[in-house]
Amino acid sequence: MSAAAGEAPRDATALRSHRWYGDGIAAGLRSFSHRARTRQLGYLPEEHLGKPVVAILNTWSDINPCHSHLRERAQAVKRGVWQAGGFPLEFPVATLSETFQKPTPMLYRNLLAMETEELLRSYPVDGAVLMGGCDKTTPALLMGAASAGLPALFVPSGPMLPGRWRDEVLGSGTDMWKYWDDHRAGLIGDCELAELECGLARSPGHCMTMGTAATMTAAAEVLGMTLPGASSIPAVDSGHERMAAAAGARITGMVWEDLTPGKILTREAYEDAVATVLALGGSTNAVIHLIAMAGRSRVPLAAADFDRIARTVPVLADVRPGGRFLMQDFHFAGGLPALLSRLTDVLHLDRPTVAGTLRERLDGVRVHDEEVIRPRDRPVAAEGGVAVLRGNLCPDGAVIKHVAAEPRLLAHTGPAAVFDDYRELQRTIDDPALALTADHVLVLRNAGPLGGPGMPEYGMLPIPAYLLKKGVRDMVRISDARMSGTSYGACVLHVAPESYVGGPLALVRNGDLVTLDVAARTLRLEVDDAELARRRAAWTPPPPRYERGYGALYADQITQADTGCDFAFLARTGRVPEPYAG
């Protein structure tokens, strides 16, 4: 029997949990106490002593529909751990529900990362299975695990079933925005919306479009932190439960091998993740999350790396919002391994993953549907789906998912219409007195990491209803916010530095001409430097959003979008001692 199948090592005292449980009475009072309290939990000595203790970090909750099945999946993980000779313990951790948590779960991504790190460090565990999938949970769990440094494996929650309405196949998020605009334009009524409410999201699981959730779980897979093919298995498919059980077995072997995130999350792994996100036409949020994750792995990664790699990688996944299909179609077309098999010339195939090298994972893989996963000579787009912009309006960068925008807007100059906060925009955007035209550039500020607070997904700014009724469905929109990965349109996002700290976005005035040129990768405010200097001298910083609590800690420590929006005290290098368990 191999170690991966549960063979005991030569010396079980090498297990980290041994420091808590010790060598019988001779180990002292604390070891005696730890064993007594484990008996209190109902466990026999032979169930856990000398075995890898595996923490199952579960983000299930009653308010998170993306994870509503994870309580059952945790039982499958436990089954796998037991079968491989380990000892599983389930830990509830913070749930970040993209749908319900306000002002945005991005405000709490770093809190879950910190909870993950400290939980793994402070308890008698030897390895961890991380269970998540809804947008911010994937980066948060992986950031915390990378910092903790224990063997870890990610179990993605999987996409929900395709939506249905009458004869339409719906994609969550993407079709929500589409039909809401149809309603605002007077094309459908309240009865149709009531029907759509029941058809957009039909099962447990995250969004079944290539939104942030699907993008980040795919990133976790190509990084090597999941089992092969895990990220696209539909949440309610029986294969998802089998994958969870296999993950429990595999983490037990990883503990014996001491296969830690530090050995997997290398520079090469992150470059491959960037290439994959771009080939998927994935969410712009991946730029922020992967930069933050790489920082925790002590790997330098910047937005410029996305732009550099984008010029060499085509979009091959024909999945909404940039394409036609949904995640279930992608899965049965071969899933991520099939897509990666078409990118082998740009990937680092001999790097390690939780289950063999990337080359071994792709051996024998093929594409089953070339409409869903396109061949290289027939891509969805010739270049990766995200572009990084520079210019006097975004000296530290901004991003645009140009494959999801109307091509006519990718080179555009128009007058700015400025909104100082999102609520003001919601109140006034449909007012005909604003006299907005399709050529206007909508600008939202004070929606960044500090200004939002938390950089909410406000970036797909609503188009005025009177323009929607004229058939206008896209405009250039600029903000320091993010947008949902299920969104679409010519939306320039993550403008850095943000307006709330005095970035150039704070200086824009109504009527100023703004130029977007995606081909040239530029975003420029057509105002001379002297005038901008005068405006800057007159600008005054706004008052703090928070005076106490977690929000005050967040405001004190959060970094800007171009560096991943991590907490400065978590992102920096430095020694963290292992706890003394005696």
Coordinates of C-alpha atoms in Angstrom, one line a residue:
M1 CA 0.0 0.0 0.0
S2 CA 1.3 3.5 -0.9
A3 CA 1.5 6.4 1.5
A4 CA -1.2 8.1 -0.7
A5 CA -3.5 5.2 0.1
G6 CA -3.0 5.6 3.8
E7 CA 0.2 3.7 4.7
A8 CA 1.6 4.9 8.1
P9 CA 4.9 6.6 8.0
R10 CA 8.0 5.2 9.6
D11 CA 7.5 7.5 12.5
A12 CA 4.0 8.9 13.3
T13 CA 5.6 11.3 15.8
A14 CA 6.5 13.5 12.8
L15 CA 2.8 14.4 12.5
R16 CA 2.1 18.0 13.7
S17 CA -0.9 16.7 15.7
H18 CA 1.5 14.6 17.8
R19 CA 2.6 17.7 19.6
W20 CA -0.9 17.9 21.1
Y21 CA -1.5 14.2 21.7
G22 CA 2.0 13.2 22.7
D23 CA 3.2 9.8 23.8
G24 CA 0.9 8.8 26.6
I25 CA 1.0 9.8 30.2
A26 CA 4.7 10.6 30.1
A27 CA 4.1 13.5 27.7
G28 CA 2.6 15.6 30.4
L29 CA -0.6 17.3 31.6
R30 CA -1.5 19.1 28.4
S31 CA -1.2 15.9 26.3
F32 CA -3.4 14.1 28.8
S33 CA -5.9 16.9 28.7
H34 CA -6.1 16.9 24.9
R35 CA -6.7 13.2 24.8
A36 CA -9.3 13.4 27.5
R37 CA -11.2 16.0 25.7
T38 CA -11.1 14.0 22.5
R39 CA -12.6 11.1 24.5
Q40 CA -15.3 13.6 25.5
L41 CA -16.0 14.1 21.8
G42 CA -16.7 10.3 21.6
Y43 CA -13.6 9.2 19.8
L44 CA -11.6 6.1 20.7
P45 CA -7.8 6.4 20.9
E46 CA -7.3 4.1 17.8
E47 CA -9.5 6.4 15.7
H48 CA -7.1 9.3 15.8
L49 CA -3.8 8.6 17.5
G50 CA -0.9 8.3 15.1
K51 CA -3.1 9.3 12.1
P52 CA -3.2 12.5 10.1
V53 CA -5.7 14.9 11.5
V54 CA -7.5 16.6 8.6
A55 CA -9.4 19.8 9.0
I56 CA -12.4 20.2 6.7
L57 CA -13.0 24.0 6.4
N58 CA -16.6 24.3 5.4
T59 CA -18.2 27.5 4.2
W60 CA -21.7 26.1 4.2
S61 CA -24.5 28.2 5.6
D62 CA -28.3 28.6 5.3
I63 CA -27.8 32.0 3.6
N64 CA -25.3 30.9 0.9
P65 CA -27.1 29.1 -2.0
C66 CA -23.8 28.5 -3.8
H67 CA -22.8 26.3 -0.8
S68 CA -26.1 24.8 0.3
H69 CA -25.0 21.3 -0.5
L70 CA -21.6 21.5 1.2
R71 CA -22.8 20.0 4.5
E72 CA -23.5 16.7 2.6
R73 CA -20.2 17.0 0.7
A74 CA -18.3 17.3 3.9
Q75 CA -19.6 13.9 4.8
A76 CA -18.1 12.5 1.6
V77 CA -14.8 14.2 2.4
K78 CA -14.8 12.5 5.8
R79 CA -15.6 9.2 4.2
G80 CA -12.5 9.5 2.0
V81 CA -10.3 10.6 4.9
W82 CA -11.4 7.6 7.1
Q83 CA -10.9 5.2 4.2
A84 CA -7.3 6.5 3.7
G85 CA -6.4 6.1 7.3
G86 CA -6.8 9.7 8.5
F87 CA -9.0 11.4 11.1
P88 CA -11.3 14.2 9.8
L89 CA -12.6 17.1 11.8
E90 CA -15.0 19.6 10.3
F91 CA -14.6 23.3 11.1
P92 CA -17.3 25.9 10.2
V93 CA -15.7 29.0 8.8
A94 CA -17.1 32.3 7.6
T95 CA -19.4 32.1 4.6
L96 CA -19.1 34.8 2.0
S97 CA -22.4 34.9 0.1
E98 CA -22.0 37.0 -3.0
T99 CA -25.8 37.3 -3.3
F100 CA -26.7 38.5 0.2
Q101 CA -23.6 39.9 2.1
K102 CA -23.4 43.7 2.0
P103 CA -21.9 46.1 1.2
T104 CA -19.8 43.4 -0.5
P105 CA -18.2 40.1 0.5
M106 CA -15.0 41.6 -0.9
L107 CA -14.9 43.5 2.4
Y108 CA -14.5 40.2 4.2
R109 CA -12.3 38.2 1.9
N110 CA -9.2 38.9 4.0
L111 CA -11.1 38.2 7.2
L112 CA -11.9 34.6 5.9
A113 CA -8.2 34.3 4.8
M114 CA -7.1 35.3 8.3
E115 CA -9.6 32.9 9.9
T116 CA -8.3 30.1 7.7
E117 CA -4.7 30.8 8.5
E118 CA -5.2 31.1 12.2
L119 CA -7.5 28.1 12.6
L120 CA -5.0 25.8 10.8
R121 CA -2.2 27.2 12.9
S122 CA -3.8 27.0 16.3
Y123 CA -5.5 23.6 16.2
P124 CA -3.9 20.1 16.2
V125 CA -4.3 19.5 12.4
D126 CA -1.9 18.1 9.9
G127 CA -3.6 19.1 6.7
A128 CA -6.8 20.7 5.4
V129 CA -9.6 20.3 2.8
L130 CA -10.9 23.7 1.8
M131 CA -14.6 23.7 0.8
G132 CA -15.8 26.8 -1.2
G133 CA -16.6 28.2 -4.5
C134 CA -18.7 31.4 -4.3
D135 CA -16.6 34.2 -5.6
K136 CA -14.4 35.4 -2.6
T137 CA -14.3 32.0 -0.8
T138 CA -11.8 30.4 -3.2
P139 CA -9.1 33.1 -3.0
A140 CA -9.7 33.6 0.7
L141 CA -9.3 29.9 1.6
L142 CA -6.2 29.5 -0.6
M143 CA -4.6 32.7 0.7
G144 CA -5.1 31.5 4.3
A145 CA -3.8 28.0 3.5
A146 CA -0.8 29.4 1.7
S147 CA 0.1 31.5 4.7
A148 CA -0.5 28.6 7.1
G149 CA 1.8 26.3 5.1
L150 CA 0.1 23.0 5.9
P151 CA -0.8 20.4 3.2
A152 CA -4.1 21.6 1.7
L153 CA -6.5 20.6 -1.1
F154 CA -9.4 22.6 -2.4
V155 CA -12.9 21.1 -3.1
P156 CA -14.9 23.5 -5.3
S157 CA -18.6 23.7 -4.8
G158 CA -19.4 23.3 -8.5
P159 CA -21.7 25.2 -10.8
M160 CA -25.5 25.1 -10.5
L161 CA -27.8 23.6 -13.2
P162 CA -28.6 25.8 -16.3
G163 CA -31.4 28.2 -15.8
R164 CA -34.7 27.9 -17.7
W165 CA -37.4 30.3 -18.7
R166 CA -40.0 29.3 -21.3
D167 CA -37.9 28.2 -24.3
E168 CA -34.8 30.0 -23.1
V169 CA -31.7 28.6 -21.4
L170 CA -30.5 31.1 -18.8
G171 CA -27.2 31.9 -17.3
S172 CA -27.3 33.3 -13.8
G173 CA -26.1 36.9 -13.5
T174 CA -25.6 37.4 -17.2
D175 CA -29.3 36.9 -18.1
M176 CA -30.4 38.7 -14.9
W177 CA -28.7 41.8 -16.2
K178 CA -30.1 41.3 -19.7
Y179 CA -33.7 40.8 -18.7
W180 CA -33.6 43.5 -16.1
D181 CA -32.6 45.9 -18.9
D182 CA -35.4 44.5 -21.1
H183 CA -37.8 45.3 -18.2
R184 CA -36.4 48.8 -17.9
A185 CA -36.8 49.2 -21.7
G186 CA -40.4 48.1 -21.5
L187 CA -39.8 44.9 -23.5
I188 CA -41.1 42.6 -20.7
G189 CA -43.4 43.1 -17.8
D190 CA -43.7 42.2 -14.1
C191 CA -45.2 38.8 -14.8
E192 CA -42.3 37.8 -16.9
L193 CA -39.9 39.0 -14.2
A194 CA -41.8 36.9 -11.7
E195 CA -41.3 33.8 -13.9
L196 CA -37.7 34.6 -14.3
E197 CA -37.1 34.7 -10.6
C198 CA -38.0 31.0 -10.5
G199 CA -35.8 30.0 -13.4
L200 CA -32.5 31.9 -13.1
A201 CA -31.0 29.7 -10.3
R202 CA -32.4 26.2 -10.1
S203 CA -30.1 24.2 -7.8
P204 CA -27.3 24.5 -5.3
G205 CA -24.0 25.6 -6.8
H206 CA -22.3 28.8 -7.9
C207 CA -23.1 30.7 -11.1
M208 CA -23.0 28.5 -14.2
T209 CA -21.6 31.2 -16.4
M210 CA -17.8 32.0 -16.6
G211 CA -18.3 34.5 -13.7
T212 CA -15.9 35.0 -10.8
A213 CA -16.8 31.7 -9.1
A214 CA -16.1 29.5 -12.1
T215 CA -13.1 31.6 -13.0
M216 CA -11.5 31.3 -9.6
T217 CA -12.3 27.6 -9.1
A218 CA -10.7 27.0 -12.5
A219 CA -7.7 29.0 -11.3
A220 CA -7.5 26.8 -8.2
E221 CA -7.5 23.7 -10.5
V222 CA -4.8 24.9 -12.9
L223 CA -2.7 26.1 -9.9
G224 CA -2.7 22.4 -8.9
M225 CA -4.8 22.7 -5.7
T226 CA -7.7 20.5 -6.7
L227 CA -8.1 17.1 -8.1
P228 CA -8.1 16.9 -12.0
G229 CA -11.3 18.1 -13.5
A230 CA -12.9 19.1 -10.2
S231 CA -13.8 22.7 -10.9
S232 CA -16.5 22.2 -13.5
I233 CA -18.4 19.2 -12.1
P234 CA -22.0 20.4 -11.6
A235 CA -22.8 20.7 -7.9
V236 CA -25.7 18.3 -8.0
D237 CA -23.9 15.6 -10.2
S238 CA -23.1 12.4 -8.4
G239 CA -19.5 12.9 -9.7
H240 CA -19.2 15.9 -7.4
E241 CA -19.7 13.6 -4.3
R242 CA -17.2 11.1 -5.7
M243 CA -14.7 13.9 -6.2
A244 CA -15.2 15.1 -2.6
A245 CA -14.5 11.6 -1.3
A246 CA -11.5 11.2 -3.4
A247 CA -10.2 14.6 -2.1
G248 CA -10.5 13.3 1.4
A249 CA -8.4 10.3 0.5
R250 CA -5.8 12.3 -1.3
I251 CA -5.3 14.9 1.4
T252 CA -4.4 12.1 3.8
G253 CA -1.7 11.0 1.5
M254 CA -0.5 14.5 1.0
V255 CA 0.1 14.8 4.8
W256 CA 2.4 11.8 4.8
E257 CA 4.2 13.3 1.8
D258 CA 4.4 16.8 3.4
L259 CA 3.1 18.2 0.1
T260 CA 2.4 21.8 1.1
P261 CA 1.0 24.8 -0.9
G262 CA 4.5 26.2 -1.0
K263 CA 5.7 23.3 -3.2
I264 CA 2.7 23.8 -5.6
L265 CA 2.0 27.5 -5.7
T266 CA 5.1 28.6 -7.7
R267 CA 5.7 31.4 -10.1
E268 CA 5.1 28.9 -13.0
A269 CA 1.8 27.8 -11.4
Y270 CA 0.6 31.4 -11.2
E271 CA 1.6 32.2 -14.8
D272 CA -0.4 29.1 -15.9
A273 CA -3.4 30.3 -13.9
V274 CA -3.2 33.7 -15.6
A275 CA -3.0 32.1 -19.0
T276 CA -6.0 29.9 -18.2
V277 CA -8.2 32.7 -16.9
L278 CA -7.5 34.6 -20.1
A279 CA -8.2 31.6 -22.3
L280 CA -11.5 31.1 -20.4
G281 CA -12.6 34.7 -21.0
G282 CA -12.7 34.7 -17.2
S283 CA -13.7 37.4 -14.7
T284 CA -11.8 40.6 -14.3
N285 CA -11.9 39.9 -10.5
A286 CA -9.3 37.2 -11.1
V287 CA -6.7 40.0 -11.6
I288 CA -7.1 41.2 -8.0
H289 CA -7.5 37.7 -6.5
L290 CA -4.5 36.1 -8.2
I291 CA -2.3 39.0 -7.4
A292 CA -3.3 38.7 -3.7
M293 CA -2.9 34.9 -3.7
A294 CA 0.5 35.1 -5.4
G295 CA 1.6 37.6 -2.7
R296 CA 0.8 35.1 0.0
S297 CA 2.9 32.6 -1.9
R298 CA 5.8 35.1 -2.1
V299 CA 5.5 35.1 -5.8
P300 CA 5.7 38.5 -7.6
L301 CA 2.6 38.9 -9.9
A302 CA 1.2 42.2 -11.3
A303 CA -1.5 43.3 -13.7
A304 CA 1.1 43.8 -16.3
D305 CA 1.6 40.0 -16.3
F306 CA -2.0 39.6 -17.3
D307 CA -1.6 42.0 -20.2
R308 CA 1.6 40.4 -21.4
I309 CA 0.2 36.9 -21.3
A310 CA -3.1 38.0 -22.9
R311 CA -1.3 38.9 -26.1
T312 CA -0.2 35.3 -26.5
V313 CA -3.3 33.4 -25.4
P314 CA -6.5 33.2 -27.3
V315 CA -10.0 32.8 -25.8
L316 CA -11.0 29.2 -26.4
A317 CA -14.0 28.7 -24.0
D318 CA -17.2 29.7 -25.7
V319 CA -19.0 30.3 -22.4
R320 CA -21.2 33.2 -21.3
P321 CA -20.9 36.1 -20.7
G322 CA -18.3 36.3 -23.5
G323 CA -19.7 33.3 -25.4
R324 CA -22.8 31.1 -25.9
F325 CA -22.7 28.1 -23.6
L326 CA -22.8 27.4 -19.8
M327 CA -20.6 25.5 -17.4
Q328 CA -22.5 22.2 -17.7
D329 CA -21.7 22.3 -21.4
F330 CA -18.1 23.1 -20.6
H331 CA -17.8 20.2 -18.2
F332 CA -19.2 17.6 -20.7
A333 CA -16.9 19.1 -23.4
G334 CA -14.0 17.9 -21.2
G335 CA -13.8 20.6 -18.6
L336 CA -10.6 22.4 -17.7
P337 CA -8.2 19.5 -18.6
A338 CA -9.6 19.6 -22.1
L339 CA -9.0 23.3 -22.4
L340 CA -5.5 23.0 -20.9
S341 CA -4.7 20.3 -23.5
R342 CA -5.0 23.1 -26.1
L343 CA -2.6 25.4 -24.3
T344 CA 0.3 23.0 -23.7
D345 CA 2.7 25.2 -25.6
V346 CA 2.3 28.0 -23.0
L347 CA 2.0 26.0 -19.8
H348 CA 4.6 24.7 -17.4
L349 CA 3.8 21.0 -17.7
D350 CA 6.4 19.5 -15.3
R351 CA 5.4 21.4 -12.2
P352 CA 3.8 19.5 -9.2
T353 CA 0.1 19.6 -8.3
V354 CA -1.8 17.8 -5.5
A355 CA -2.1 14.8 -7.9
G356 CA 1.0 14.3 -10.1
T357 CA 2.5 16.8 -12.5
L358 CA 0.4 18.9 -14.8
R359 CA 1.7 16.8 -17.7
E360 CA 0.5 13.7 -16.1
R361 CA -2.9 15.2 -15.4
L362 CA -3.3 16.0 -19.1
D363 CA -2.2 12.7 -20.5
G364 CA -4.8 11.2 -22.7
V365 CA -7.2 14.2 -22.3
R366 CA -9.2 15.3 -25.3
V367 CA -12.0 17.8 -26.2
H368 CA -15.5 16.3 -26.7
D369 CA -17.2 19.4 -28.2
E370 CA -15.3 21.8 -30.3
E371 CA -18.1 24.4 -30.2
V372 CA -17.7 24.8 -26.5
I373 CA -13.9 24.5 -26.3
R374 CA -12.6 25.9 -29.5
P375 CA -9.5 24.8 -31.4
R376 CA -6.6 27.2 -31.6
D377 CA -7.3 28.1 -35.3
R378 CA -11.0 29.0 -34.5
P379 CA -10.9 30.9 -31.2
V380 CA -13.6 33.0 -29.6
A381 CA -11.1 35.8 -29.6
A382 CA -7.5 36.0 -30.8
E383 CA -6.3 37.5 -27.6
G384 CA -7.0 36.8 -23.9
G385 CA -10.2 38.3 -22.6
V386 CA -8.8 40.9 -20.2
A387 CA -6.8 44.0 -21.1
V388 CA -4.9 46.2 -18.6
L389 CA -5.0 49.9 -19.3
R390 CA -2.7 52.8 -18.4
G391 CA -2.9 56.6 -18.7
N392 CA -3.3 59.8 -16.7
L393 CA -6.7 58.6 -15.4
C394 CA -5.3 55.3 -14.1
P395 CA -1.5 55.7 -13.4
D396 CA -1.5 52.4 -11.5
G397 CA -3.7 50.6 -14.0
A398 CA -7.3 49.6 -14.8
V399 CA -8.8 46.6 -16.4
I400 CA -11.5 45.9 -19.0
K401 CA -13.0 42.6 -20.2
H402 CA -13.0 43.7 -23.8
V403 CA -14.4 40.4 -25.2
A404 CA -17.7 41.1 -23.4
A405 CA -18.0 44.7 -24.8
E406 CA -19.4 46.0 -28.0
P407 CA -16.5 46.4 -30.5
R408 CA -17.5 49.9 -31.5
L409 CA -16.7 51.1 -28.0
L410 CA -13.2 49.7 -27.8
A411 CA -11.8 53.0 -29.3
H412 CA -14.0 55.8 -28.1
T413 CA -13.9 59.4 -26.9
G414 CA -16.8 61.0 -25.2
P415 CA -17.9 63.5 -22.5
A416 CA -17.9 62.4 -18.9
A417 CA -21.0 62.1 -16.8
V418 CA -19.8 61.9 -13.3
F419 CA -21.5 60.3 -10.3
D420 CA -20.0 60.6 -6.8
D421 CA -21.6 57.6 -5.3
Y422 CA -23.7 54.6 -6.4
R423 CA -26.8 55.6 -4.6
E424 CA -26.8 59.0 -6.4
L425 CA -26.4 57.2 -9.7
Q426 CA -29.3 54.9 -9.0
R427 CA -31.5 57.9 -8.1
T428 CA -30.6 60.0 -11.1
I429 CA -29.5 57.8 -14.0
D430 CA -33.0 57.7 -15.6
D431 CA -33.6 61.5 -15.3
P432 CA -33.9 62.8 -18.9
A433 CA -32.7 66.2 -17.6
L434 CA -29.2 64.7 -17.6
A435 CA -29.4 64.6 -21.4
L436 CA -27.1 61.6 -21.7
T437 CA -26.3 60.2 -25.1
A438 CA -24.8 56.9 -26.2
D439 CA -21.5 58.7 -26.6
H440 CA -21.3 59.8 -23.0
V441 CA -18.8 58.1 -20.7
L442 CA -20.4 57.2 -17.4
V443 CA -18.0 57.7 -14.5
L444 CA -18.6 56.4 -11.0
R445 CA -16.1 57.3 -8.2
N446 CA -15.8 56.6 -4.4
A447 CA -16.5 52.9 -5.1
G448 CA -13.0 51.5 -4.6
P449 CA -11.4 49.5 -1.8
L450 CA -11.7 52.3 0.7
G451 CA -14.4 54.4 -0.9
G452 CA -16.9 51.6 -1.5
P453 CA -16.1 50.4 1.1
G454 CA -14.8 47.1 -0.1
M455 CA -14.8 47.7 -3.8
P456 CA -18.4 46.6 -4.5
E457 CA -19.6 45.1 -7.8
Y458 CA -21.0 48.4 -9.1
G459 CA -18.9 48.6 -12.2
M460 CA -21.6 47.6 -14.7
L461 CA -23.2 51.0 -14.4
P462 CA -26.9 51.0 -15.5
I463 CA -27.6 52.6 -18.9
P464 CA -30.4 55.3 -18.7
A465 CA -33.8 53.7 -19.4
Y466 CA -34.6 56.2 -22.1
L467 CA -31.4 55.1 -24.0
L468 CA -32.3 51.4 -23.5
K469 CA -35.7 52.1 -25.1
K470 CA -33.8 53.5 -28.1
G471 CA -31.8 50.2 -28.4
V472 CA -28.6 51.3 -26.7
R473 CA -27.2 48.3 -24.8
D474 CA -23.6 49.3 -24.1
M475 CA -21.8 52.5 -23.2
V476 CA -18.2 53.2 -21.9
R477 CA -18.4 53.1 -18.1
I478 CA -15.5 53.8 -15.8
S479 CA -15.1 53.3 -12.1
D480 CA -12.8 52.3 -9.3
A481 CA -15.3 49.5 -8.4
R482 CA -15.3 45.9 -9.6
M483 CA -18.1 44.2 -11.5
S484 CA -19.6 40.7 -11.3
G485 CA -17.8 38.2 -13.5
T486 CA -21.2 37.4 -15.0
S487 CA -21.5 41.0 -16.2
Y488 CA -20.7 42.4 -19.6
G489 CA -20.2 45.7 -21.5
A490 CA -17.5 48.3 -22.1
C491 CA -16.8 48.6 -18.3
V492 CA -13.4 49.9 -17.2
L493 CA -12.8 48.7 -13.7
H494 CA -10.3 48.8 -10.8
V495 CA -9.0 52.3 -11.6
A496 CA -6.0 52.8 -9.4
P497 CA -5.3 54.6 -7.3
E498 CA -9.0 55.0 -6.3
S499 CA -10.7 58.4 -6.2
Y500 CA -11.3 58.1 -2.4
V501 CA -7.6 58.5 -1.8
G502 CA -7.2 61.3 -4.3
G503 CA -6.6 59.3 -7.5
P504 CA -7.1 61.1 -10.8
L505 CA -10.7 59.8 -11.0
A506 CA -11.5 62.2 -8.2
L507 CA -10.6 65.1 -10.5
V508 CA -12.9 64.3 -13.4
R509 CA -15.7 66.9 -14.1
N510 CA -18.9 66.6 -16.1
G511 CA -18.2 67.3 -19.8
D512 CA -14.5 66.4 -19.7
L513 CA -13.5 64.3 -22.7
V514 CA -12.3 60.8 -21.8
T515 CA -10.6 58.5 -24.4
L516 CA -10.6 54.7 -24.2
D517 CA -8.3 52.9 -26.6
V518 CA -8.1 49.2 -25.8
A519 CA -5.8 48.3 -28.7
A520 CA -3.3 50.9 -27.4
R521 CA -4.1 49.9 -23.8
T522 CA -4.8 53.5 -22.8
L523 CA -7.3 55.4 -20.7
R524 CA -6.9 59.1 -20.8
L525 CA -8.6 62.2 -19.4
E526 CA -8.3 64.9 -22.1
V527 CA -7.5 67.7 -19.6
D528 CA -4.0 69.4 -19.5
D529 CA -1.7 68.8 -16.6
A530 CA -1.9 72.4 -15.3
E531 CA -5.7 72.2 -15.0
L532 CA -5.4 68.8 -13.3
A533 CA -2.9 70.3 -10.8
R534 CA -5.3 73.1 -10.0
R535 CA -8.1 70.6 -9.4
R536 CA -5.8 68.4 -7.2
A537 CA -4.8 71.4 -5.0
A538 CA -8.6 72.1 -4.4
W539 CA -9.4 68.5 -3.6
T540 CA -10.1 67.6 0.0
P541 CA -10.1 64.0 1.3
P542 CA -13.4 62.6 2.5
P543 CA -14.0 61.5 6.1
P544 CA -13.3 57.9 7.1
R545 CA -16.1 55.4 6.5
Y546 CA -15.5 53.6 9.7
E547 CA -14.5 54.9 13.2
R548 CA -14.3 51.5 14.9
G549 CA -14.7 47.7 14.5
Y550 CA -13.6 45.5 11.7
G551 CA -14.2 48.3 9.2
A552 CA -11.6 50.5 10.9
L553 CA -9.1 47.7 10.8
Y554 CA -9.9 47.1 7.1
A555 CA -9.5 50.8 6.3
D556 CA -6.1 51.0 8.1
Q557 CA -4.7 47.9 6.3
I558 CA -6.2 47.5 2.9
T559 CA -4.0 47.9 -0.2
Q560 CA -5.1 49.2 -3.6
A561 CA -6.4 47.1 -6.5
D562 CA -3.1 46.9 -8.4
T563 CA -1.6 45.1 -5.4
G564 CA -4.5 42.7 -4.7
C565 CA -6.4 44.5 -1.9
D566 CA -4.8 42.3 0.7
F567 CA -4.2 43.6 4.3
A568 CA -0.7 45.0 4.5
F569 CA 0.0 43.2 7.8
L570 CA -0.9 39.8 6.2
A571 CA 0.8 40.4 2.9
R572 CA 4.2 41.3 4.3
T573 CA 6.9 38.8 5.0
G574 CA 7.9 37.8 8.5
R575 CA 8.1 35.0 11.0
V576 CA 5.0 33.5 12.6
P577 CA 5.9 31.0 15.4
E578 CA 4.2 27.7 15.6
P579 CA 2.1 27.5 18.8
Y580 CA 3.5 25.6 21.8
A581 CA 1.1 22.8 22.5
G582 CA 2.5 21.6 25.8

